């Protein structure tokens, strides 16, 4: 798997050092956003809205959701992208003949901050304001945590497979499992994937 745009983040308690979109790019230093209460509040708001289900008619909440995403995008983008990196990412996004761009976020040392860094909603990074390349399907975000001595992944021996568990959320009496299965089957079939369901809910039944 080729790495299109690689950003290596070295987080500290007070400042972060970011190198990207190539290993030869000059370091980009920024204050740690994990100490910014306003930034963390916006992250929580985005996660809250992301967990909600909106109908097409719920225009007010959809607008609020997009406003929160735009505000957070305007703060998280300059964290990752220096002006030079912003221009490089913009150029790559415009090279549509190369296919969807891949932005890899790598934390070089699996320390106590690495999980917090990778958990941030980097999907709202946008080199151009008010545009979301991930939502437009021109960019995908990959997260990596480099651990010394970790074994390399072997080459896949078969097609990519995803196991999905459909369960009723806590506090909900019942869930229409059949409808959820139909939704999954409809989406995945459109991508050319075969779908198999486990009626017993066990690994042995699935494989």
XYZ file of N, CA, C and O in Angstrom:
828
model
N 0.849 -1.184 0.000
C 0.000 0.000 0.000
C 0.889 1.239 0.000
O 1.688 1.445 0.902
N 0.778 2.053 -0.993
C 1.621 3.236 -1.082
C 1.137 4.300 -0.106
O -0.024 4.355 0.254
N 2.069 5.126 0.340
C 1.739 6.216 1.235
C 1.777 7.506 0.440
O 2.828 7.914 -0.046
N 0.634 8.151 0.325
C 0.510 9.370 -0.448
C 1.058 10.563 0.322
O 2.034 11.183 -0.053
N 0.385 10.872 1.411
C 0.681 12.039 2.232
C 0.936 11.541 3.652
O 0.011 11.133 4.345
N 2.181 11.543 4.066
C 2.549 10.982 5.369
C 2.903 12.105 6.336
O 3.809 12.903 6.076
N 2.189 12.148 7.452
C 2.463 13.118 8.503
C 2.835 12.367 9.773
O 2.039 11.579 10.297
N 4.049 12.600 10.243
C 4.523 11.975 11.474
C 4.406 12.978 12.611
O 4.960 14.086 12.539
N 3.670 12.592 13.647
C 3.403 13.487 14.774
C 4.179 13.006 15.995
O 4.087 11.843 16.387
N 4.943 13.910 16.578
C 5.626 13.631 17.843
C 4.993 14.526 18.897
O 5.297 15.722 18.976
N 4.067 13.977 19.685
C 3.350 14.820 20.635
C 4.094 14.989 21.952
O 4.758 14.070 22.442
N 3.986 16.171 22.512
C 4.500 16.456 23.841
C 3.393 17.026 24.695
O 2.293 17.301 24.214
N 3.655 17.210 25.955
C 2.634 17.744 26.852
C 2.237 19.169 26.471
O 1.069 19.547 26.588
N 3.198 19.946 25.988
C 2.915 21.345 25.667
C 2.951 21.649 24.179
O 2.204 22.509 23.705
N 3.823 20.987 23.428
C 3.936 21.247 21.997
C 4.029 19.938 21.228
O 4.428 18.905 21.776
N 3.634 20.004 19.953
C 3.769 18.875 19.037
C 4.710 19.277 17.908
O 4.750 20.440 17.491
N 5.434 18.283 17.405
C 6.229 18.473 16.200
C 5.668 17.572 15.118
O 5.487 16.367 15.332
N 5.377 18.153 13.960
C 4.752 17.423 12.857
C 5.625 17.563 11.627
O 6.040 18.669 11.267
N 5.896 16.432 10.979
C 6.676 16.417 9.742
C 5.812 15.812 8.649
O 5.322 14.694 8.782
N 5.619 16.521 7.569
C 4.801 16.031 6.476
C 4.580 17.116 5.441
O 4.859 18.290 5.701
N 4.116 16.736 4.261
C 3.568 15.439 3.858
C 4.584 14.420 3.358
O 4.206 13.373 2.854
N 5.893 14.734 3.485
C 6.931 13.767 3.162
C 7.909 13.733 4.327
O 7.978 14.681 5.126
N 8.689 12.654 4.454
C 9.675 12.596 5.548
C 10.723 13.700 5.479
O 11.366 13.998 6.487
N 10.898 14.317 4.302
C 11.886 15.379 4.129
C 11.318 16.772 4.386
O 12.048 17.766 4.286
N 10.026 16.858 4.697
C 9.417 18.165 4.930
C 9.979 18.793 6.204
O 10.344 18.086 7.148
N 10.068 20.127 6.252
C 10.557 20.779 7.479
C 9.594 20.562 8.632
O 8.373 20.486 8.433
N 10.103 20.454 9.855
C 9.223 20.250 11.025
C 8.283 21.435 11.220
O 8.620 22.583 10.958
N 7.098 21.101 11.693
C 6.038 22.086 11.926
C 5.659 21.989 13.396
O 5.147 20.960 13.842
N 5.953 23.033 14.176
C 5.666 23.010 15.605
C 4.385 23.737 15.939
O 4.120 24.830 15.426
N 3.554 23.107 16.792
C 2.277 23.712 17.192
C 2.049 23.454 18.682
O 2.546 22.464 19.234
N 1.297 24.334 19.347
C 0.917 24.051 20.740
C 0.009 22.816 20.792
O -0.778 22.573 19.882
N 0.124 22.058 21.860
C -0.728 20.875 21.996
C -2.187 21.291 22.138
O -2.533 22.049 23.056
N -3.078 20.798 21.262
C -4.497 21.145 21.399
C -5.166 20.423 22.561
O -6.281 20.766 22.948
N -4.484 19.417 23.116
C -5.077 18.638 24.204
C -5.132 19.433 25.502
O -5.763 18.978 26.474
N -4.485 20.602 25.531
C -4.563 21.481 26.703
C -5.531 22.642 26.476
O -5.688 23.490 27.361
N -6.160 22.663 25.299
C -7.074 23.747 24.920
C -8.502 23.293 25.216
O -9.062 22.469 24.485
N -9.091 23.819 26.267
C -10.426 23.380 26.673
C -11.474 23.698 25.614
O -12.423 22.939 25.414
N -11.322 24.825 24.926
C -12.273 25.169 23.873
C -12.215 24.181 22.721
O -13.245 23.779 22.180
N -11.010 23.783 22.348
C -10.838 22.797 21.277
C -11.444 21.459 21.686
O -12.179 20.829 20.902
N -11.183 21.016 22.896
C -11.719 19.743 23.365
C -13.243 19.779 23.442
O -13.910 18.764 23.176
N -13.798 20.931 23.788
C -15.258 21.056 23.807
C -15.831 20.887 22.407
O -16.845 20.215 22.215
N -15.174 21.471 21.405
C -15.647 21.323 20.030
C -15.547 19.870 19.564
O -16.419 19.389 18.840
N -14.496 19.178 19.977
C -14.363 17.764 19.629
C -15.519 16.972 20.229
O -16.124 16.118 19.554
N -15.864 17.238 21.484
C -16.992 16.536 22.124
C -18.294 16.844 21.405
O -19.129 15.954 21.195
N -18.486 18.102 21.021
C -19.717 18.471 20.317
C -19.826 17.732 18.988
O -20.913 17.236 18.630
N -18.720 17.651 18.261
C -18.749 16.951 16.984
C -19.083 15.471 17.193
O -19.877 14.890 16.440
N -18.497 14.858 18.209
C -18.777 13.451 18.484
C -20.222 13.252 18.901
O -20.855 12.260 18.517
N -20.762 14.194 19.672
C -22.166 14.091 20.077
C -23.081 14.135 18.854
O -24.000 13.325 18.716
N -22.829 15.100 17.972
C -23.659 15.202 16.766
C -23.469 13.986 15.866
O -24.416 13.515 15.227
N -22.252 13.460 15.804
C -21.980 12.308 14.942
C -22.728 11.064 15.401
O -22.983 10.157 14.593
N -23.063 11.000 16.678
C -23.771 9.834 17.200
C -25.283 9.939 17.036
O -26.011 8.995 17.335
N -25.758 11.092 16.557
C -27.198 11.293 16.385
C -27.650 10.830 15.004
O -26.870 10.757 14.063
N -28.919 10.536 14.919
C -29.526 10.150 13.643
C -30.479 11.257 13.220
O -31.437 11.568 13.927
N -30.202 11.856 12.061
C -31.022 12.952 11.567
C -31.856 12.497 10.377
O -31.376 11.743 9.523
N -33.087 12.983 10.325
C -33.899 12.779 9.131
C -33.598 13.907 8.155
O -33.105 14.980 8.552
N -33.872 13.709 6.860
C -33.617 14.788 5.884
C -34.342 16.082 6.210
O -33.902 17.167 5.804
N -35.456 15.990 6.951
C -36.223 17.193 7.284
C -35.675 17.928 8.500
O -36.097 19.052 8.791
N -34.755 17.313 9.205
C -34.208 17.927 10.418
C -33.093 18.908 10.039
O -31.928 18.748 10.403
N -33.477 19.926 9.303
C -32.494 20.844 8.726
C -31.753 21.644 9.792
O -30.569 21.981 9.619
N -32.419 21.958 10.891
C -31.770 22.772 11.924
C -30.580 22.031 12.530
O -29.475 22.579 12.623
N -30.788 20.779 12.952
C -29.698 20.030 13.569
C -28.611 19.677 12.560
O -27.434 19.630 12.908
N -29.002 19.440 11.319
C -28.001 19.173 10.277
C -27.123 20.404 10.085
O -25.893 20.294 9.961
N -27.737 21.577 10.086
C -26.978 22.817 9.935
C -26.048 23.025 11.120
O -24.880 23.413 10.960
N -26.539 22.763 12.338
C -25.701 22.905 13.523
C -24.527 21.936 13.485
O -23.396 22.281 13.856
N -24.796 20.719 13.040
C -23.746 19.702 12.918
C -22.660 20.177 11.952
O -21.451 20.118 12.257
N -23.069 20.693 10.809
C -22.097 21.155 9.819
C -21.356 22.391 10.310
O -20.158 22.552 10.025
N -22.026 23.242 11.071
C -21.349 24.421 11.629
C -20.250 23.998 12.607
O -19.150 24.561 12.595
N -20.559 23.014 13.455
C -19.555 22.514 14.407
C -18.375 21.911 13.653
O -17.211 22.135 14.005
N -18.671 21.145 12.593
C -17.598 20.519 11.802
C -16.719 21.578 11.146
O -15.488 21.449 11.120
N -17.320 22.636 10.620
C -16.542 23.693 9.975
C -15.669 24.441 10.989
O -14.505 24.760 10.719
N -16.241 24.733 12.153
C -15.474 25.434 13.171
C -14.285 24.597 13.627
O -13.172 25.108 13.786
N -14.521 23.305 13.825
C -13.428 22.434 14.256
C -12.405 22.266 13.135
O -11.200 22.215 13.384
N -12.882 22.206 11.904
C -11.976 22.079 10.764
C -11.024 23.264 10.694
O -9.829 23.103 10.416
N -11.532 24.452 10.977
C -10.703 25.649 10.911
C -9.631 25.665 11.996
O -8.638 26.389 11.887
N -9.805 24.831 13.027
C -8.821 24.777 14.114
C -7.872 23.586 13.969
O -6.695 23.687 14.296
N -8.399 22.461 13.478
C -7.554 21.264 13.421
C -6.680 21.252 12.166
O -5.593 20.664 12.166
N -7.133 21.920 11.097
C -6.345 21.933 9.857
C -4.992 22.600 10.044
O -3.972 22.022 9.664
N -4.904 23.807 10.630
C -3.577 24.409 10.806
C -2.708 23.693 11.839
O -1.496 23.908 11.875
N -3.320 22.847 12.672
C -2.504 22.019 13.563
C -1.647 21.064 12.743
O -0.457 20.899 12.989
N -2.285 20.443 11.758
C -1.597 19.425 10.966
C -0.805 20.030 9.816
O 0.309 19.580 9.519
N -1.371 21.038 9.178
C -0.799 21.542 7.931
C -0.137 22.900 8.109
O -0.797 23.877 8.469
N 1.158 22.957 7.852
C 1.817 24.248 7.674
C 1.332 24.823 6.344
O 0.640 24.145 5.568
N 1.686 26.044 6.041
C 1.254 26.629 4.770
C 1.810 25.830 3.588
O 1.121 25.617 2.587
N 3.066 25.369 3.708
C 3.652 24.567 2.632
C 2.934 23.232 2.493
O 2.653 22.765 1.383
N 2.622 22.610 3.628
C 1.929 21.323 3.589
C 0.508 21.479 3.067
O 0.006 20.627 2.325
N -0.135 22.567 3.423
C -1.495 22.821 2.929
C -1.498 22.879 1.404
O -2.374 22.296 0.750
N -0.508 23.577 0.841
C -0.435 23.684 -0.609
C -0.145 22.333 -1.244
O -0.731 21.980 -2.294
N 0.728 21.537 -0.629
C 1.047 20.218 -1.169
C -0.167 19.306 -1.151
O -0.415 18.560 -2.105
N -0.938 19.346 -0.073
C -2.150 18.515 0.002
C -3.168 18.990 -1.021
O -3.828 18.184 -1.695
N -3.294 20.297 -1.177
C -4.236 20.839 -2.162
C -3.871 20.372 -3.575
O -4.751 19.974 -4.353
N -2.586 20.392 -3.893
C -2.146 19.947 -5.220
C -2.484 18.472 -5.426
O -2.991 18.075 -6.477
N -2.215 17.654 -4.390
C -2.503 16.214 -4.534
C -3.991 15.951 -4.687
O -4.392 15.079 -5.494
N -4.825 16.673 -3.977
C -6.270 16.477 -4.100
C -6.766 16.822 -5.496
O -7.748 16.242 -5.976
N -6.083 17.745 -6.149
C -6.488 18.128 -7.510
C -5.979 17.157 -8.570
O -6.398 17.238 -9.730
N -5.104 16.238 -8.197
C -4.595 15.239 -9.144
C -5.541 14.037 -9.168
O -5.207 12.934 -8.742
N -6.734 14.273 -9.667
C -7.784 13.250 -9.625
C -7.412 12.024 -10.459
O -7.926 10.919 -10.222
N -6.515 12.199 -11.433
C -6.126 11.066 -12.268
C -5.344 10.024 -11.471
O -5.222 8.865 -11.892
N -4.830 10.407 -10.308
C -4.090 9.469 -9.453
C -4.997 8.709 -8.495
O -4.528 7.856 -7.749
N -6.283 9.012 -8.521
C -7.210 8.345 -7.623
C -7.305 9.067 -6.287
O -6.715 10.144 -6.085
N -8.037 8.481 -5.375
C -8.242 9.082 -4.063
C -6.924 9.200 -3.306
O -6.137 8.267 -3.257
N -6.702 10.360 -2.723
C -5.482 10.589 -1.951
C -5.592 9.901 -0.596
O -6.679 9.782 -0.025
N -4.448 9.468 -0.087
C -4.403 8.824 1.230
C -3.522 9.650 2.155
O -2.342 9.850 1.893
N -4.104 10.119 3.255
C -3.378 10.887 4.248
C -3.138 9.982 5.453
O -4.082 9.559 6.119
N -1.868 9.675 5.703
C -1.513 8.788 6.805
C -0.987 9.605 7.971
O -0.067 10.402 7.821
N -1.591 9.389 9.134
C -1.160 10.033 10.365
C -0.402 9.000 11.183
O -0.948 7.958 11.557
N 0.849 9.267 11.454
C 1.697 8.302 12.145
C 2.239 8.912 13.437
O 2.797 10.007 13.431
N 2.044 8.211 14.533
C 2.648 8.589 15.806
C 3.856 7.696 15.991
O 3.733 6.471 16.062
N 5.029 8.311 16.051
C 6.260 7.535 15.998
C 6.527 6.754 17.275
O 7.220 5.743 17.253
N 6.015 7.206 18.401
C 6.287 6.539 19.671
C 4.965 6.290 20.380
O 4.203 7.218 20.640
N 4.701 5.024 20.705
C 3.430 4.696 21.344
C 3.495 5.043 22.825
O 3.626 4.188 23.695
N 3.443 6.334 23.109
C 3.453 6.805 24.478
C 2.045 7.075 24.968
O 1.059 6.764 24.286
N 1.908 7.688 26.127
C 0.570 7.906 26.713
C -0.295 8.868 25.908
O -1.519 8.854 26.047
N 0.312 9.700 25.061
C -0.460 10.675 24.292
C -0.888 10.165 22.923
O -1.754 10.758 22.279
N -0.303 9.066 22.474
C -0.521 8.649 21.087
C -1.979 8.326 20.800
O -2.510 8.699 19.752
N -2.645 7.642 21.726
C -4.050 7.295 21.502
C -4.916 8.544 21.412
O -5.833 8.617 20.588
N -4.622 9.528 22.261
C -5.398 10.769 22.227
C -5.180 11.508 20.907
O -6.114 12.096 20.362
N -3.954 11.485 20.405
C -3.646 12.153 19.142
C -4.400 11.488 17.992
O -5.065 12.149 17.186
N -4.308 10.172 17.918
C -4.929 9.463 16.801
C -6.452 9.498 16.874
O -7.126 9.370 15.847
N -7.001 9.672 18.080
C -8.460 9.672 18.231
C -9.108 10.986 17.805
O -10.332 11.054 17.678
N -8.322 12.012 17.565
C -8.905 13.288 17.142
C -9.556 13.148 15.764
O -9.125 12.336 14.946
N -10.581 13.936 15.491
C -11.332 13.807 14.223
C -10.585 14.448 13.044
O -11.002 15.469 12.498
N -9.501 13.811 12.632
C -8.696 14.343 11.526
C -9.452 14.307 10.203
O -9.011 14.930 9.229
N -10.574 13.609 10.169
C -11.358 13.557 8.924
C -11.899 14.919 8.505
O -12.319 15.083 7.345
N -11.922 15.900 9.411
C -12.420 17.230 9.022
C -11.291 18.152 8.569
O -11.527 19.345 8.317
N -10.071 17.625 8.457
C -8.981 18.433 7.904
C -9.326 18.848 6.477
O -9.770 18.022 5.669
N -9.151 20.123 6.178
C -9.525 20.640 4.855
C -8.557 21.750 4.447
O -8.544 22.806 5.087
N -7.747 21.529 3.413
C -6.833 22.597 2.975
C -7.557 23.820 2.455
O -7.018 24.929 2.494
N -8.784 23.628 1.975
C -9.604 24.760 1.546
C -10.788 24.892 2.509
O -11.497 23.905 2.753
N -11.015 26.069 3.060
C -12.086 26.248 4.047
C -13.452 25.811 3.526
O -13.778 25.982 2.350
N -14.227 25.215 4.437
C -15.618 24.819 4.170
C -15.740 23.643 3.197
O -16.839 23.318 2.761
N -14.621 23.029 2.833
C -14.684 21.827 2.014
C -14.161 20.655 2.829
O -13.185 20.785 3.566
N -14.823 19.510 2.695
C -14.427 18.327 3.439
C -14.025 17.241 2.448
O -14.881 16.515 1.930
N -12.727 17.116 2.149
C -12.289 16.138 1.146
C -12.682 14.710 1.461
O -12.944 13.926 0.554
N -12.734 14.354 2.756
C -13.140 12.987 3.110
C -14.592 12.758 2.723
O -14.935 11.719 2.146
N -15.455 13.709 3.031
C -16.866 13.567 2.673
C -17.056 13.559 1.159
O -17.970 12.899 0.645
N -16.174 14.254 0.446
C -16.255 14.293 -1.011
C -15.606 13.082 -1.673
O -15.556 13.001 -2.902
N -15.085 12.162 -0.848
C -14.480 10.903 -1.331
C -13.235 11.137 -2.183
O -12.918 10.329 -3.055
N -12.526 12.235 -1.927
C -11.260 12.465 -2.630
C -10.074 12.277 -1.691
O -8.917 12.393 -2.114
N -10.356 11.987 -0.415
C -9.301 11.793 0.575
C -9.730 10.744 1.574
O -10.899 10.696 1.980
N -8.800 9.882 1.946
C -9.039 8.941 3.037
C -7.951 9.129 4.087
O -6.813 9.475 3.760
N -8.319 8.942 5.343
C -7.398 9.136 6.462
C -7.056 7.789 7.070
O -7.935 6.986 7.365
N -5.760 7.554 7.236
C -5.258 6.309 7.830
C -4.446 6.678 9.061
O -3.666 7.632 9.038
N -4.629 5.925 10.142
C -3.895 6.167 11.379
C -2.916 5.036 11.634
O -3.276 3.866 11.482
N -1.700 5.394 12.046
C -0.680 4.398 12.342
C 0.003 4.736 13.665
O 0.274 5.898 13.944
N 0.258 3.712 14.446
C 1.050 3.879 15.656
C 2.242 2.942 15.546
O 2.076 1.722 15.459
N 3.427 3.499 15.506
C 4.643 2.715 15.316
C 5.186 2.277 16.680
O 5.512 3.110 17.522
N 5.254 0.965 16.876
C 5.753 0.409 18.128
C 7.021 -0.373 17.827
O 6.996 -1.301 17.006
N 8.146 -0.022 18.452
C 9.395 -0.756 18.191
C 9.247 -2.249 18.469
O 8.689 -2.655 19.493
N 9.702 -3.064 17.509
C 9.658 -4.507 17.690
C 8.360 -5.165 17.297
O 8.232 -6.394 17.379
N 7.371 -4.364 16.881
C 6.098 -4.950 16.483
C 6.279 -5.739 15.185
O 6.999 -5.305 14.282
N 5.638 -6.928 15.069
C 5.795 -7.720 13.848
C 5.128 -7.059 12.652
O 4.125 -6.347 12.792
N 5.716 -7.268 11.493
C 5.125 -6.755 10.257
C 3.889 -7.580 9.897
O 3.806 -8.776 10.192
N 2.923 -6.917 9.272
C 1.739 -7.632 8.809
C 2.077 -8.424 7.554
O 2.765 -7.927 6.662
N 1.593 -9.645 7.502
C 1.824 -10.470 6.319
C 0.898 -10.044 5.193
O -0.129 -9.386 5.416
N 1.259 -10.409 3.958
C 0.407 -10.103 2.814
C -0.916 -10.860 2.941
O -0.939 -12.022 3.371
N -2.036 -10.222 2.599
C -3.333 -10.917 2.716
C -3.399 -12.128 1.797
O -2.903 -12.099 0.673
N -3.999 -13.187 2.313
C -4.110 -14.434 1.546
C -5.468 -14.583 0.872
O -5.688 -15.524 0.116
N -6.380 -13.680 1.153
C -7.711 -13.764 0.565
C -8.327 -12.388 0.486
O -7.674 -11.384 0.808
N -9.569 -12.309 0.053
C -10.236 -11.004 -0.056
C -10.456 -10.381 1.315
O -10.562 -11.077 2.326
N -10.511 -9.067 1.327
C -10.744 -8.329 2.566
C -12.127 -8.666 3.112
O -13.108 -8.738 2.367
N -12.209 -8.894 4.413
C -13.478 -9.262 5.040
C -13.704 -8.398 6.273
O -12.755 -8.024 6.977
N -14.961 -8.093 6.524
C -15.340 -7.295 7.684
C -16.414 -8.041 8.454
O -17.407 -8.491 7.870
N -16.212 -8.208 9.752
C -17.225 -8.826 10.613
C -17.968 -7.715 11.343
O -17.359 -6.827 11.945
N -19.292 -7.743 11.266
C -20.116 -6.702 11.868
C -21.086 -7.342 12.852
O -21.740 -8.344 12.529
N -21.171 -6.774 14.046
C -22.144 -7.233 15.041
C -23.271 -6.214 15.116
O -23.021 -5.019 15.316
N -24.498 -6.657 14.926
C -25.669 -5.799 15.036
C -26.338 -6.112 16.363
O -26.798 -7.235 16.581
N -26.374 -5.141 17.254
C -26.930 -5.359 18.584
C -27.769 -4.156 18.986
O -27.531 -3.040 18.520
N -28.750 -4.394 19.843
C -29.613 -3.317 20.310
C -28.865 -2.447 21.309
O -28.210 -2.968 22.217
N -28.892 -1.128 21.148
C -28.232 -0.245 22.118
C -28.860 -0.386 23.501
O -30.021 -0.784 23.640
N -28.081 -0.044 24.514
C -28.584 -0.105 25.877
C -29.772 0.834 26.043
O -29.734 1.983 25.623
N -30.829 0.332 26.635
C -32.019 1.140 26.845
C -33.047 1.004 25.738
O -34.172 1.485 25.872
N -32.689 0.359 24.628
C -33.641 0.142 23.549
C -34.154 -1.286 23.634
O -33.379 -2.243 23.660
N -35.445 -1.416 23.705
C -36.044 -2.730 23.946
C -35.792 -3.675 22.791
O -35.423 -4.832 22.972
N -35.981 -3.205 21.593
C -35.861 -4.092 20.436
C -35.229 -3.343 19.272
O -35.269 -2.115 19.197
N -34.662 -4.108 18.382
C -34.051 -3.546 17.183
C -34.419 -4.451 16.010
O -34.423 -5.676 16.136
N -34.734 -3.827 14.883
C -35.082 -4.610 13.702
C -33.799 -5.090 13.037
O -33.231 -4.414 12.180
N -33.331 -6.269 13.476
C -32.063 -6.776 12.952
C -32.138 -7.028 11.444
O -31.185 -6.825 10.720
N -33.303 -7.498 10.985
C -33.439 -7.793 9.567
C -33.266 -6.525 8.727
O -32.611 -6.555 7.672
N -33.830 -5.416 9.191
C -33.686 -4.164 8.448
C -32.227 -3.709 8.428
O -31.737 -3.202 7.417
N -31.526 -3.882 9.565
C -30.122 -3.506 9.604
C -29.309 -4.365 8.643
O -28.396 -3.881 7.965
N -29.639 -5.664 8.563
C -28.932 -6.555 7.651
C -29.188 -6.162 6.195
O -28.276 -6.200 5.365
N -30.416 -5.775 5.901
C -30.747 -5.367 4.539
C -29.969 -4.112 4.164
O -29.447 -3.992 3.046
N -29.856 -3.167 5.101
C -29.098 -1.937 4.830
C -27.640 -2.267 4.515
O -27.061 -1.756 3.556
N -27.043 -3.127 5.342
C -25.650 -3.507 5.111
C -25.486 -4.213 3.774
O -24.550 -3.955 3.019
N -26.403 -5.126 3.489
C -26.307 -5.894 2.253
C -26.459 -4.987 1.036
O -25.738 -5.134 0.040
N -27.359 -4.025 1.118
C -27.587 -3.112 -0.001
C -26.350 -2.268 -0.275
O -25.923 -2.104 -1.424
N -25.740 -1.732 0.795
C -24.564 -0.877 0.622
C -23.384 -1.680 0.099
O -22.710 -1.283 -0.855
N -23.113 -2.842 0.708
C -21.936 -3.615 0.332
C -22.088 -4.263 -1.040
O -21.118 -4.382 -1.783
N -23.284 -4.669 -1.375
C -23.503 -5.276 -2.689
C -23.219 -4.271 -3.798
O -22.689 -4.620 -4.856
N -23.555 -3.013 -3.523
C -23.278 -1.979 -4.512
C -21.798 -1.758 -4.740
O -21.392 -1.216 -5.759
N -20.981 -2.179 -3.783
C -19.523 -2.067 -3.914
C -18.897 -3.335 -4.463
O -17.670 -3.440 -4.570
N -19.751 -4.313 -4.789
C -19.238 -5.555 -5.358
C -18.822 -6.593 -4.342
O -18.082 -7.521 -4.667
N -19.291 -6.469 -3.094
C -18.908 -7.404 -2.044
C -20.053 -8.363 -1.728
O -21.212 -7.962 -1.665
N -19.710 -9.628 -1.520
C -20.686 -10.601 -1.060
C -20.846 -10.462 0.448
O -19.909 -10.103 1.160
N -22.037 -10.743 0.953
C -22.339 -10.580 2.369
C -22.825 -11.909 2.930
O -23.656 -12.585 2.332
N -22.276 -12.287 4.089
C -22.725 -13.496 4.786
C -23.061 -13.116 6.216
O -22.285 -12.408 6.876
N -24.205 -13.562 6.704
C -24.644 -13.218 8.051
C -24.573 -14.443 8.957
O -24.832 -15.573 8.526
N -24.232 -14.192 10.211
C -24.175 -15.246 11.215
C -25.446 -15.185 12.047
O -25.637 -14.258 12.830
N -26.304 -16.149 11.863
C -27.567 -16.160 12.606
C -27.366 -16.504 14.073
O -28.146 -16.090 14.932
N -26.326 -17.272 14.365
C -26.085 -17.682 15.752
C -25.231 -16.675 16.522
O -25.129 -16.743 17.743
N -24.599 -15.774 15.804
C -23.799 -14.761 16.463
C -22.487 -15.243 17.020
O -21.928 -14.632 17.928
N -21.967 -16.345 16.506
C -20.700 -16.863 16.998
C -19.662 -16.839 15.865
O -20.010 -16.852 14.679
N -18.395 -16.823 16.250
C -17.325 -16.798 15.252
C -17.319 -18.080 14.428
O -17.124 -18.040 13.216
N -17.535 -19.222 15.084
C -17.541 -20.487 14.367
C -18.628 -20.523 13.299
O -18.432 -21.044 12.197
N -19.780 -19.943 13.639
C -20.877 -19.934 12.661
C -20.544 -19.024 11.476
O -20.926 -19.307 10.350
N -19.799 -17.943 11.745
C -19.494 -16.981 10.680
C -18.424 -17.498 9.730
O -18.516 -17.324 8.528
N -17.396 -18.143 10.260
C -16.284 -18.575 9.414
C -16.425 -20.026 8.996
O -15.719 -20.487 8.134
